[in-house]
mmCIF file of C-alpha atoms in Angstrom:
data_model
loop_
_atom_site.group_PDB
_atom_site.id
_atom_site.type_symbol
_atom_site.label_atom_id
_atom_site.label_comp_id
_atom_site.label_asym_id
_atom_site.label_seq_id
_atom_site.Cartn_x
_atom_site.Cartn_y
_atom_site.Cartn_z
ATOM 1 C CA MET P 1 -197.690 -130.324 -46.504
ATOM 2 C CA VAL P 2 -197.308 -126.769 -47.800
ATOM 3 C CA ASP P 3 -193.781 -125.976 -48.954
ATOM 4 C CA ARG P 4 -193.107 -122.495 -47.666
ATOM 5 C CA ALA P 5 -190.695 -120.390 -49.679
ATOM 6 C CA ARG P 6 -189.352 -118.633 -46.568
ATOM 7 C CA LYS P 7 -189.175 -121.509 -44.126
ATOM 8 C CA PRO P 8 -186.690 -121.233 -41.228
ATOM 9 C CA SER P 9 -183.138 -122.476 -41.666
ATOM 10 C CA ALA P 10 -182.342 -125.941 -40.353
ATOM 11 C CA LEU P 11 -181.863 -126.126 -36.597
ATOM 12 C CA ALA P 12 -178.482 -127.715 -37.178
ATOM 13 C CA SER P 13 -177.110 -124.343 -38.241
ATOM 14 C CA THR P 14 -177.844 -122.800 -34.820
ATOM 15 C CA PRO P 15 -174.623 -122.535 -32.811
ATOM 16 C CA GLY P 16 -174.611 -124.798 -29.780
ATOM 17 C CA LEU P 17 -172.747 -124.608 -26.527
ATOM 18 C CA PRO P 18 -169.037 -125.366 -26.861
ATOM 19 C CA PRO P 19 -167.592 -128.330 -24.955
ATOM 20 C CA GLN P 20 -166.789 -127.394 -21.366
ATOM 21 C CA PRO P 21 -163.595 -127.945 -19.348
ATOM 22 C CA GLN P 22 -163.708 -131.038 -17.174
ATOM 23 C CA VAL P 23 -162.580 -131.127 -13.533
ATOM 24 C CA ALA P 24 -162.059 -134.392 -11.687
ATOM 25 C CA PHE P 25 -160.604 -135.576 -8.390
ATOM 26 C CA SER P 26 -158.175 -138.470 -8.104
ATOM 27 C CA ALA P 27 -159.526 -141.710 -6.646
ATOM 28 C CA ASP P 28 -158.060 -140.887 -3.226
ATOM 29 C CA ASN P 29 -159.162 -137.215 -3.375
ATOM 30 C CA SER P 30 -155.544 -136.084 -3.034
ATOM 31 C CA SER P 31 -155.435 -134.094 -6.276
ATOM 32 C CA VAL P 32 -157.655 -132.333 -8.788
ATOM 33 C CA THR P 33 -157.176 -132.263 -12.571
ATOM 34 C CA ALA P 34 -158.689 -129.807 -15.040
ATOM 35 C CA THR P 35 -158.784 -130.602 -18.755
ATOM 36 C CA LEU P 36 -159.743 -128.214 -21.551
ATOM 37 C CA PRO P 37 -161.879 -129.400 -24.495
ATOM 38 C CA THR P 38 -158.789 -129.019 -26.685
ATOM 39 C CA GLY P 39 -156.798 -131.481 -24.529
ATOM 40 C CA GLU P 40 -154.586 -129.298 -22.324
ATOM 41 C CA SER P 41 -154.534 -130.265 -18.654
ATOM 42 C CA VAL P 42 -153.239 -129.265 -15.241
ATOM 43 C CA SER P 43 -153.114 -131.313 -12.024
ATOM 44 C CA VAL P 44 -152.833 -129.856 -8.531
ATOM 45 C CA LEU P 45 -152.047 -131.795 -5.372
ATOM 46 C CA LEU P 46 -154.059 -130.556 -2.395
ATOM 47 C CA TYR P 47 -150.968 -131.086 -0.250
ATOM 48 C CA GLY P 48 -149.207 -127.770 -0.709
ATOM 49 C CA ALA P 49 -151.591 -126.777 -3.540
ATOM 50 C CA THR P 50 -148.656 -127.978 -5.619
ATOM 51 C CA VAL P 51 -149.070 -128.031 -9.395
ATOM 52 C CA ILE P 52 -147.628 -131.437 -10.308
ATOM 53 C CA SER P 53 -148.459 -131.584 -14.022
ATOM 54 C CA TRP P 54 -149.124 -129.235 -16.929
ATOM 55 C CA LYS P 55 -149.610 -130.790 -20.358
ATOM 56 C CA ASP P 56 -150.264 -129.308 -23.773
ATOM 57 C CA LYS P 57 -152.973 -130.575 -26.115
ATOM 58 C CA ASP P 58 -150.699 -133.363 -27.380
ATOM 59 C CA GLY P 59 -150.029 -134.624 -23.852
ATOM 60 C CA HIS P 60 -146.476 -133.272 -23.652
ATOM 61 C CA GLU P 61 -145.466 -132.463 -20.069
ATOM 62 C CA LYS P 62 -144.189 -128.916 -19.450
ATOM 63 C CA LEU P 63 -143.108 -129.275 -15.813
ATOM 64 C CA TRP P 64 -140.365 -131.450 -14.335
ATOM 65 C CA LEU P 65 -141.354 -133.771 -11.495
ATOM 66 C CA SER P 66 -138.837 -136.001 -9.748
ATOM 67 C CA GLU P 67 -139.496 -139.720 -10.109
ATOM 68 C CA ALA P 68 -138.893 -139.934 -6.349
ATOM 69 C CA ALA P 69 -141.190 -137.037 -5.424
ATOM 70 C CA LYS P 70 -143.380 -137.781 -2.415
ATOM 71 C CA LEU P 71 -147.035 -137.234 -3.331
ATOM 72 C CA ASP P 72 -148.459 -138.708 -0.139
ATOM 73 C CA GLY P 73 -148.116 -135.615 2.032
ATOM 74 C CA SER P 74 -145.071 -136.924 3.887
ATOM 75 C CA LYS P 75 -142.793 -134.111 2.646
ATOM 76 C CA PRO P 76 -142.839 -131.206 0.169
ATOM 77 C CA VAL P 77 -142.959 -132.200 -3.492
ATOM 78 C CA ARG P 78 -139.726 -132.185 -5.480
ATOM 79 C CA GLY P 79 -140.831 -130.698 -8.796
ATOM 80 C CA GLY P 80 -143.885 -129.081 -10.343
ATOM 81 C CA ILE P 81 -144.670 -125.690 -8.772
ATOM 82 C CA PRO P 82 -144.270 -125.749 -4.973
ATOM 83 C CA LEU P 83 -145.586 -122.613 -3.284
ATOM 84 C CA VAL P 84 -143.188 -120.812 -0.919
ATOM 85 C CA PHE P 85 -144.728 -118.791 1.962
ATOM 86 C CA PRO P 86 -144.151 -117.087 4.400
ATOM 87 C CA VAL P 87 -140.349 -117.410 4.178
ATOM 88 C CA PHE P 88 -137.908 -118.117 1.349
ATOM 89 C CA GLY P 89 -135.208 -120.516 2.465
ATOM 90 C CA THR P 90 -134.573 -120.077 6.162
ATOM 91 C CA ALA P 91 -134.298 -116.829 8.100
ATOM 92 C CA PRO P 92 -132.618 -117.461 11.462
ATOM 93 C CA ASP P 93 -132.219 -113.721 12.055
ATOM 94 C CA HIS P 94 -135.858 -112.840 11.296
ATOM 95 C CA ALA P 95 -137.871 -112.911 14.524
ATOM 96 C CA GLN P 96 -141.240 -113.840 13.002
ATOM 97 C CA THR P 97 -140.097 -116.706 10.775
ATOM 98 C CA LYS P 98 -136.880 -117.967 12.359
ATOM 99 C CA SER P 99 -138.538 -121.133 13.700
ATOM 100 C CA LEU P 100 -140.133 -122.155 10.410
ATOM 101 C CA PRO P 101 -138.774 -124.930 8.171
ATOM 102 C CA GLN P 102 -137.148 -124.119 4.846
ATOM 103 C CA HIS P 103 -139.548 -122.309 2.491
ATOM 104 C CA GLY P 104 -142.253 -122.079 5.164
ATOM 105 C CA PHE P 105 -145.445 -124.088 5.600
ATOM 106 C CA ALA P 106 -147.558 -123.383 2.489
ATOM 107 C CA ARG P 107 -145.999 -126.220 0.495
ATOM 108 C CA SER P 108 -146.444 -128.698 3.363
ATOM 109 C CA SER P 109 -150.036 -127.856 4.376
ATOM 110 C CA ARG P 110 -153.199 -129.373 2.953
ATOM 111 C CA TRP P 111 -155.200 -126.759 1.072
ATOM 112 C CA GLU P 112 -158.943 -126.780 0.505
ATOM 113 C CA PHE P 113 -160.322 -126.917 -3.032
ATOM 114 C CA LEU P 114 -162.722 -123.987 -3.270
ATOM 115 C CA GLY P 115 -164.096 -124.620 -6.743
ATOM 116 C CA LYS P 116 -163.642 -123.913 -10.436
ATOM 117 C CA SER P 117 -164.691 -121.225 -12.880
ATOM 118 C CA THR P 118 -164.501 -121.110 -16.665
ATOM 119 C CA SER P 119 -164.366 -118.363 -19.234
ATOM 120 C CA GLU P 120 -164.166 -118.006 -22.969
ATOM 121 C CA SER P 121 -163.150 -115.252 -25.306
ATOM 122 C CA THR P 122 -165.207 -115.588 -28.480
ATOM 123 C CA PRO P 123 -163.439 -114.339 -31.630
ATOM 124 C CA THR P 124 -164.997 -111.275 -33.220
ATOM 125 C CA PRO P 125 -165.990 -111.210 -36.930
ATOM 126 C CA THR P 126 -162.896 -109.132 -37.743
ATOM 127 C CA THR P 127 -160.369 -111.644 -36.421
ATOM 128 C CA PRO P 128 -158.703 -114.321 -38.591
ATOM 129 C CA ALA P 129 -159.809 -116.962 -36.088
ATOM 130 C CA PHE P 130 -163.438 -116.059 -36.627
ATOM 131 C CA ALA P 131 -163.122 -115.866 -40.386
ATOM 132 C CA ALA P 132 -161.422 -119.255 -40.528
ATOM 133 C CA THR P 133 -163.715 -121.183 -38.253
ATOM 134 C CA ALA P 134 -167.006 -119.424 -37.710
ATOM 135 C CA THR P 135 -168.471 -119.992 -41.171
ATOM 136 C CA SER P 136 -170.561 -122.801 -39.722
ATOM 137 C CA ALA P 137 -172.175 -123.630 -36.422
ATOM 138 C CA ALA P 138 -169.597 -126.331 -35.778
ATOM 139 C CA GLY P 139 -166.816 -123.880 -36.583
ATOM 140 C CA ALA P 140 -168.170 -121.311 -34.123
ATOM 141 C CA VAL P 141 -168.337 -123.930 -31.380
ATOM 142 C CA ALA P 142 -164.782 -125.080 -32.143
ATOM 143 C CA ALA P 143 -163.513 -121.498 -32.039
ATOM 144 C CA ALA P 144 -165.112 -120.907 -28.651
ATOM 145 C CA ALA P 145 -163.715 -124.160 -27.246
ATOM 146 C CA ALA P 146 -160.215 -123.276 -28.445
ATOM 147 C CA ASP P 147 -160.355 -119.973 -26.559
ATOM 148 C CA MET P 148 -161.590 -121.371 -23.269
ATOM 149 C CA SER P 149 -159.847 -121.338 -19.891
ATOM 150 C CA VAL P 150 -160.484 -122.898 -16.495
ATOM 151 C CA LYS P 151 -159.498 -121.560 -13.067
ATOM 152 C CA LEU P 152 -159.067 -123.690 -9.952
ATOM 153 C CA ASP P 153 -159.147 -121.956 -6.557
ATOM 154 C CA PHE P 154 -157.559 -123.260 -3.355
ATOM 155 C CA GLY P 155 -157.669 -121.861 0.167
ATOM 156 C CA LEU P 156 -155.531 -122.000 3.290
ATOM 157 C CA SER P 157 -155.949 -120.099 6.552
ATOM 158 C CA SER P 158 -154.246 -120.041 9.922
ATOM 159 C CA SER P 159 -156.997 -122.260 11.321
ATOM 160 C CA GLY P 160 -156.095 -124.934 8.777
ATOM 161 C CA LEU P 161 -152.437 -125.174 9.774
ATOM 162 C CA SER P 162 -150.963 -127.935 11.871
ATOM 163 C CA GLU P 163 -150.535 -127.229 15.563
ATOM 164 C CA ASP P 164 -146.765 -127.148 15.073
ATOM 165 C CA ALA P 165 -147.012 -124.527 12.310
ATOM 166 C CA ARG P 166 -149.403 -122.367 14.337
ATOM 167 C CA GLN P 167 -147.008 -122.389 17.273
ATOM 168 C CA LYS P 168 -144.064 -121.419 15.083
ATOM 169 C CA TRP P 169 -145.999 -118.706 13.221
ATOM 170 C CA PRO P 170 -148.881 -117.519 15.446
ATOM 171 C CA TYR P 171 -150.449 -115.016 13.042
ATOM 172 C CA ALA P 172 -153.933 -115.032 11.532
ATOM 173 C CA PHE P 173 -154.065 -115.032 7.722
ATOM 174 C CA ASN P 174 -156.136 -116.163 4.783
ATOM 175 C CA ALA P 175 -154.672 -117.241 1.429
ATOM 176 C CA ILE P 176 -156.369 -117.849 -1.917
ATOM 177 C CA TYR P 177 -154.293 -119.563 -4.595
ATOM 178 C CA SER P 178 -155.649 -119.686 -8.146
ATOM 179 C CA VAL P 179 -154.352 -121.860 -10.978
ATOM 180 C CA THR P 180 -155.629 -120.864 -14.429
ATOM 181 C CA LEU P 181 -155.141 -123.068 -17.480
ATOM 182 C CA ASN P 182 -155.338 -121.602 -20.980
ATOM 183 C CA THR P 183 -154.580 -123.327 -24.255
ATOM 184 C CA ASP P 184 -151.107 -121.782 -24.420
ATOM 185 C CA SER P 185 -150.331 -120.687 -20.851
ATOM 186 C CA LEU P 186 -150.575 -121.405 -17.147
ATOM 187 C CA THR P 187 -151.132 -118.713 -14.504
ATOM 188 C CA THR P 188 -150.656 -119.083 -10.753
ATOM 189 C CA ASN P 189 -151.892 -116.264 -8.523
ATOM 190 C CA LEU P 190 -151.611 -115.908 -4.744
ATOM 191 C CA VAL P 191 -153.545 -113.462 -2.562
ATOM 192 C CA VAL P 192 -152.621 -113.405 1.133
ATOM 193 C CA THR P 193 -154.564 -111.296 3.638
ATOM 194 C CA ASN P 194 -153.514 -110.361 7.158
ATOM 195 C CA ASP P 195 -156.461 -111.282 9.406
ATOM 196 C CA ASP P 196 -154.488 -110.590 12.573
ATOM 197 C CA GLU P 197 -154.560 -107.581 14.884
ATOM 198 C CA ARG P 198 -150.797 -107.362 14.500
ATOM 199 C CA SER P 199 -148.672 -106.597 11.456
ATOM 200 C CA TRP P 200 -146.483 -109.355 10.090
ATOM 201 C CA GLU P 201 -143.899 -109.838 7.364
ATOM 202 C CA CYS P 202 -143.631 -112.454 4.673
ATOM 203 C CA GLN P 203 -141.925 -113.575 1.503
ATOM 204 C CA VAL P 204 -143.596 -115.309 -1.459
ATOM 205 C CA LEU P 205 -142.175 -117.409 -4.284
ATOM 206 C CA MET P 206 -143.438 -119.818 -6.938
ATOM 207 C CA HIS P 207 -140.774 -122.513 -7.177
ATOM 208 C CA THR P 208 -141.423 -123.525 -10.801
ATOM 209 C CA TYR P 209 -139.566 -126.533 -12.236
ATOM 210 C CA LEU P 210 -139.655 -126.217 -16.033
ATOM 211 C CA ARG P 211 -139.011 -129.292 -18.177
ATOM 212 C CA VAL P 212 -136.325 -128.861 -20.850
ATOM 213 C CA GLU P 213 -134.882 -131.304 -23.366
ATOM 214 C CA ASP P 214 -131.197 -130.587 -22.716
ATOM 215 C CA ILE P 215 -129.890 -128.037 -20.237
ATOM 216 C CA SER P 216 -126.724 -127.591 -22.300
ATOM 217 C CA SER P 217 -128.873 -126.117 -25.110
ATOM 218 C CA VAL P 218 -130.837 -123.784 -22.839
ATOM 219 C CA SER P 219 -130.343 -120.044 -22.423
ATOM 220 C CA ILE P 220 -132.316 -117.436 -20.480
ATOM 221 C CA SER P 221 -132.956 -113.875 -21.637
ATOM 222 C CA GLY P 222 -134.409 -110.918 -19.762
ATOM 223 C CA LEU P 223 -131.755 -110.833 -17.035
ATOM 224 C CA SER P 224 -129.196 -108.586 -18.701
ATOM 225 C CA SER P 225 -127.920 -105.892 -16.310
ATOM 226 C CA ALA P 226 -129.848 -107.467 -13.444
ATOM 227 C CA SER P 227 -128.232 -107.556 -10.032
ATOM 228 C CA TYR P 228 -128.199 -110.926 -8.320
ATOM 229 C CA VAL P 229 -127.182 -112.763 -5.186
ATOM 230 C CA ASP P 230 -125.139 -115.899 -5.879
ATOM 231 C CA LYS P 231 -126.029 -118.451 -3.211
ATOM 232 C CA THR P 232 -123.448 -121.010 -4.388
ATOM 233 C CA THR P 233 -120.642 -119.014 -2.784
ATOM 234 C CA SER P 234 -119.906 -118.896 0.933
ATOM 235 C CA PRO P 235 -120.868 -116.390 2.039
ATOM 236 C CA PRO P 236 -123.347 -115.486 -0.739
ATOM 237 C CA SER P 237 -121.943 -112.849 -3.077
ATOM 238 C CA THR P 238 -123.531 -110.120 -5.176
ATOM 239 C CA ALA P 239 -122.897 -109.383 -8.833
ATOM 240 C CA THR P 240 -124.499 -108.035 -12.012
ATOM 241 C CA GLN P 241 -125.468 -110.062 -15.075
ATOM 242 C CA THR P 242 -123.267 -108.693 -17.856
ATOM 243 C CA SER P 243 -124.055 -111.084 -20.718
ATOM 244 C CA PRO P 244 -127.342 -110.756 -22.652
ATOM 245 C CA VAL P 245 -128.250 -114.374 -21.914
ATOM 246 C CA LEU P 246 -127.587 -116.756 -19.039
ATOM 247 C CA THR P 247 -126.504 -120.336 -19.725
ATOM 248 C CA ILE P 248 -126.226 -123.175 -17.212
ATOM 249 C CA SER P 249 -123.008 -125.204 -17.044
ATOM 250 C CA SER P 250 -122.610 -125.787 -13.296
ATOM 251 C CA GLU P 251 -124.602 -125.566 -10.073
ATOM 252 C CA THR P 252 -126.652 -122.378 -10.273
ATOM 253 C CA ASP P 253 -128.575 -120.718 -7.455
ATOM 254 C CA ARG P 254 -129.130 -117.016 -8.040
ATOM 255 C CA VAL P 255 -131.703 -114.505 -6.798
ATOM 256 C CA TYR P 256 -132.109 -111.901 -9.554
ATOM 257 C CA THR P 257 -133.678 -108.476 -9.458
ATOM 258 C CA PRO P 258 -134.233 -107.559 -13.129
ATOM 259 C CA ALA P 259 -133.081 -104.093 -14.133
ATOM 260 C CA GLY P 260 -135.399 -101.135 -14.683
ATOM 261 C CA ASP P 261 -137.863 -99.005 -12.786
ATOM 262 C CA SER P 262 -140.391 -101.852 -12.768
ATOM 263 C CA PRO P 263 -138.476 -105.122 -12.338
ATOM 264 C CA ASP P 264 -141.626 -107.254 -12.417
ATOM 265 C CA SER P 265 -142.512 -106.034 -15.939
ATOM 266 C CA VAL P 266 -139.455 -107.636 -17.573
ATOM 267 C CA PRO P 267 -140.391 -110.925 -19.288
ATOM 268 C CA ILE P 268 -138.006 -113.824 -18.717
ATOM 269 C CA THR P 269 -137.645 -116.114 -21.732
ATOM 270 C CA VAL P 270 -136.248 -119.634 -21.636
ATOM 271 C CA LEU P 271 -134.821 -120.633 -25.008
ATOM 272 C CA SER P 272 -133.857 -124.066 -26.293
ATOM 273 C CA ASN P 273 -131.393 -123.998 -29.196
ATOM 274 C CA ASP P 274 -132.101 -120.254 -29.416
ATOM 275 C CA LYS P 275 -135.856 -120.815 -29.909
ATOM 276 C CA PRO P 276 -138.270 -119.541 -27.236
ATOM 277 C CA LYS P 277 -139.700 -122.404 -25.200
ATOM 278 C CA PHE P 278 -141.254 -120.560 -22.246
ATOM 279 C CA THR P 279 -141.878 -116.916 -21.460
ATOM 280 C CA VAL P 280 -142.414 -116.107 -17.793
ATOM 281 C CA LEU P 281 -144.447 -112.983 -17.031
ATOM 282 C CA ARG P 282 -144.664 -111.645 -13.480
ATOM 283 C CA ASP P 283 -147.073 -109.416 -11.604
ATOM 284 C CA ASN P 284 -145.878 -107.819 -8.335
ATOM 285 C CA LEU P 285 -143.069 -110.384 -8.070
ATOM 286 C CA SER P 286 -139.897 -108.370 -8.504
ATOM 287 C CA ASN P 287 -137.366 -111.197 -8.087
ATOM 288 C CA VAL P 288 -136.500 -114.256 -10.144
ATOM 289 C CA VAL P 289 -134.605 -117.219 -8.733
ATOM 290 C CA VAL P 290 -132.735 -119.369 -11.255
ATOM 291 C CA TRP P 291 -131.764 -122.778 -9.890
ATOM 292 C CA ASN P 292 -130.235 -125.987 -11.176
ATOM 293 C CA PRO P 293 -128.523 -128.361 -8.714
ATOM 294 C CA TRP P 294 -126.148 -129.839 -11.285
ATOM 295 C CA ILE P 295 -124.279 -133.088 -10.685
ATOM 296 C CA GLU P 296 -123.103 -133.217 -7.077
ATOM 297 C CA LYS P 297 -126.086 -131.549 -5.412
ATOM 298 C CA ALA P 298 -128.505 -133.750 -7.372
ATOM 299 C CA LYS P 299 -126.656 -136.813 -6.045
ATOM 300 C CA GLY P 300 -127.087 -135.558 -2.495
ATOM 301 C CA MET P 301 -130.889 -135.160 -2.649
ATOM 302 C CA ALA P 302 -132.712 -138.402 -1.845
ATOM 303 C CA ASP P 303 -135.904 -137.294 -3.595
ATOM 304 C CA PHE P 304 -134.180 -136.125 -6.798
ATOM 305 C CA GLU P 305 -134.510 -138.855 -9.429
ATOM 306 C CA PRO P 306 -133.108 -139.687 -11.825
ATOM 307 C CA LYS P 307 -129.785 -138.317 -10.627
ATOM 308 C CA ASP P 308 -129.057 -136.948 -14.097
ATOM 309 C CA GLY P 309 -132.466 -135.260 -14.100
ATOM 310 C CA TYR P 310 -130.715 -131.906 -13.739
ATOM 311 C CA LYS P 311 -130.162 -132.140 -17.506
ATOM 312 C CA ASN P 312 -133.912 -131.928 -18.096
ATOM 313 C CA MET P 313 -135.016 -129.270 -15.616
ATOM 314 C CA LEU P 314 -134.573 -125.601 -14.907
ATOM 315 C CA CYS P 315 -136.146 -123.684 -12.057
ATOM 316 C CA VAL P 316 -137.266 -120.158 -12.963
ATOM 317 C CA GLU P 317 -138.981 -118.918 -9.823
ATOM 318 C CA PRO P 318 -140.825 -115.584 -9.668
ATOM 319 C CA GLY P 319 -140.986 -114.233 -6.152
ATOM 320 C CA ALA P 320 -140.961 -111.328 -3.754
ATOM 321 C CA VAL P 321 -137.972 -112.390 -1.679
ATOM 322 C CA GLY P 322 -135.431 -109.586 -1.948
ATOM 323 C CA THR P 323 -137.077 -107.804 0.974
ATOM 324 C CA TRP P 324 -139.867 -108.568 3.439
ATOM 325 C CA GLN P 325 -143.438 -107.716 2.517
ATOM 326 C CA VAL P 326 -145.013 -105.918 5.494
ATOM 327 C CA LEU P 327 -148.736 -106.499 5.904
ATOM 328 C CA GLU P 328 -150.635 -104.342 8.362
ATOM 329 C CA PRO P 329 -153.916 -105.688 9.811
ATOM 330 C CA GLY P 330 -156.411 -106.059 6.966
ATOM 331 C CA ASP P 331 -153.765 -105.587 4.243
ATOM 332 C CA ALA P 332 -153.300 -108.072 1.404
ATOM 333 C CA PHE P 333 -150.417 -109.050 -0.831
ATOM 334 C CA GLU P 334 -151.062 -110.361 -4.356
ATOM 335 C CA GLY P 335 -148.512 -111.790 -6.777
ATOM 336 C CA ALA P 336 -148.791 -113.858 -9.934
ATOM 337 C CA GLN P 337 -146.862 -115.528 -12.716
ATOM 338 C CA THR P 338 -147.973 -116.524 -16.206
ATOM 339 C CA ILE P 339 -145.922 -119.085 -18.102
ATOM 340 C CA VAL P 340 -146.564 -118.777 -21.828
ATOM 341 C CA LEU P 341 -145.513 -121.492 -24.219
ATOM 342 C CA GLY P 342 -143.015 -120.214 -26.771
ATOM 343 C CA GLY P 343 -142.318 -116.503 -27.198
ATOM 344 C CA GLY P 344 -145.736 -115.488 -25.922
ATOM 345 C CA LYS P 345 -146.955 -111.937 -25.483
ATOM 346 C CA THR P 346 -145.072 -109.609 -23.173
ATOM 347 C CA GLN P 347 -146.735 -107.425 -20.588
ATOM 348 C CA GLN P 348 -145.744 -104.401 -22.627
ATOM 349 C CA ASP P 349 -147.792 -105.561 -25.650
#
């Protein structure tokens, strides 16, 4: 054999395809789980399109789910991220939604899994990530895998509702709910379109239960000077957040409207022992509900277990619930949240 001086480099040095995210259904087809090559995962129950688990690469759970949560479709899930639509709470004085159950029908309807999509953002040669890892084919593949995301899409329309729900809310609509998992964040995005010949009104909220180590060590920033409705008083009262951070030491149920000309641009940060644990970014969701049932209310909820679980959870719920969203025929409403682990990047960056 002739030994060529300029023979091609070994094939092993040619970058290969990075590992791909994996998507799998549960044995009973009730839920779908997506897992990134780096180990992060998210699980979504088709009942309610409820996110019931979000884990980091080490398997640490980021959402709180009651040990008594019903996952069989018999009632809305206590924990995770239930989806609230078309009404927040109950609205006995609102003609279009007065007959609906608390928080509407989205969280108690079976959604259709529409499919998955993946994307990657390959580091450029000028970034530290590229310099550190892309010096070999294996390094380039690892870098691409570490920057990968997976999106799960779910659909619900008026034709997919129960007969009872259609009678109580007889309007045609189509909803697409997307759950996107990144290595350091989770995004939930809802697009609702009015397919009716009539206009209708709605409210939207993502009822996120965050897992915390100890509620007594938790504080929340981003709400300073925000007006809020306190739903623990009878009747509900209004006030303004005067302290720079909010701490939880009793039952808390507040609907905040962050201060500023663009309330949905204010990041909400959950800190544990003064260190950022979650940063919640919002898009077209101008309100934030902060909820913790505390001792007595937790005791009174049959599906809230353990009863001292209030110590390990905090609901930070982006929504558009301060007013009604009016959708004319053919109009659409879109709102989203991104929960970033740690301090994260703000929308202003």
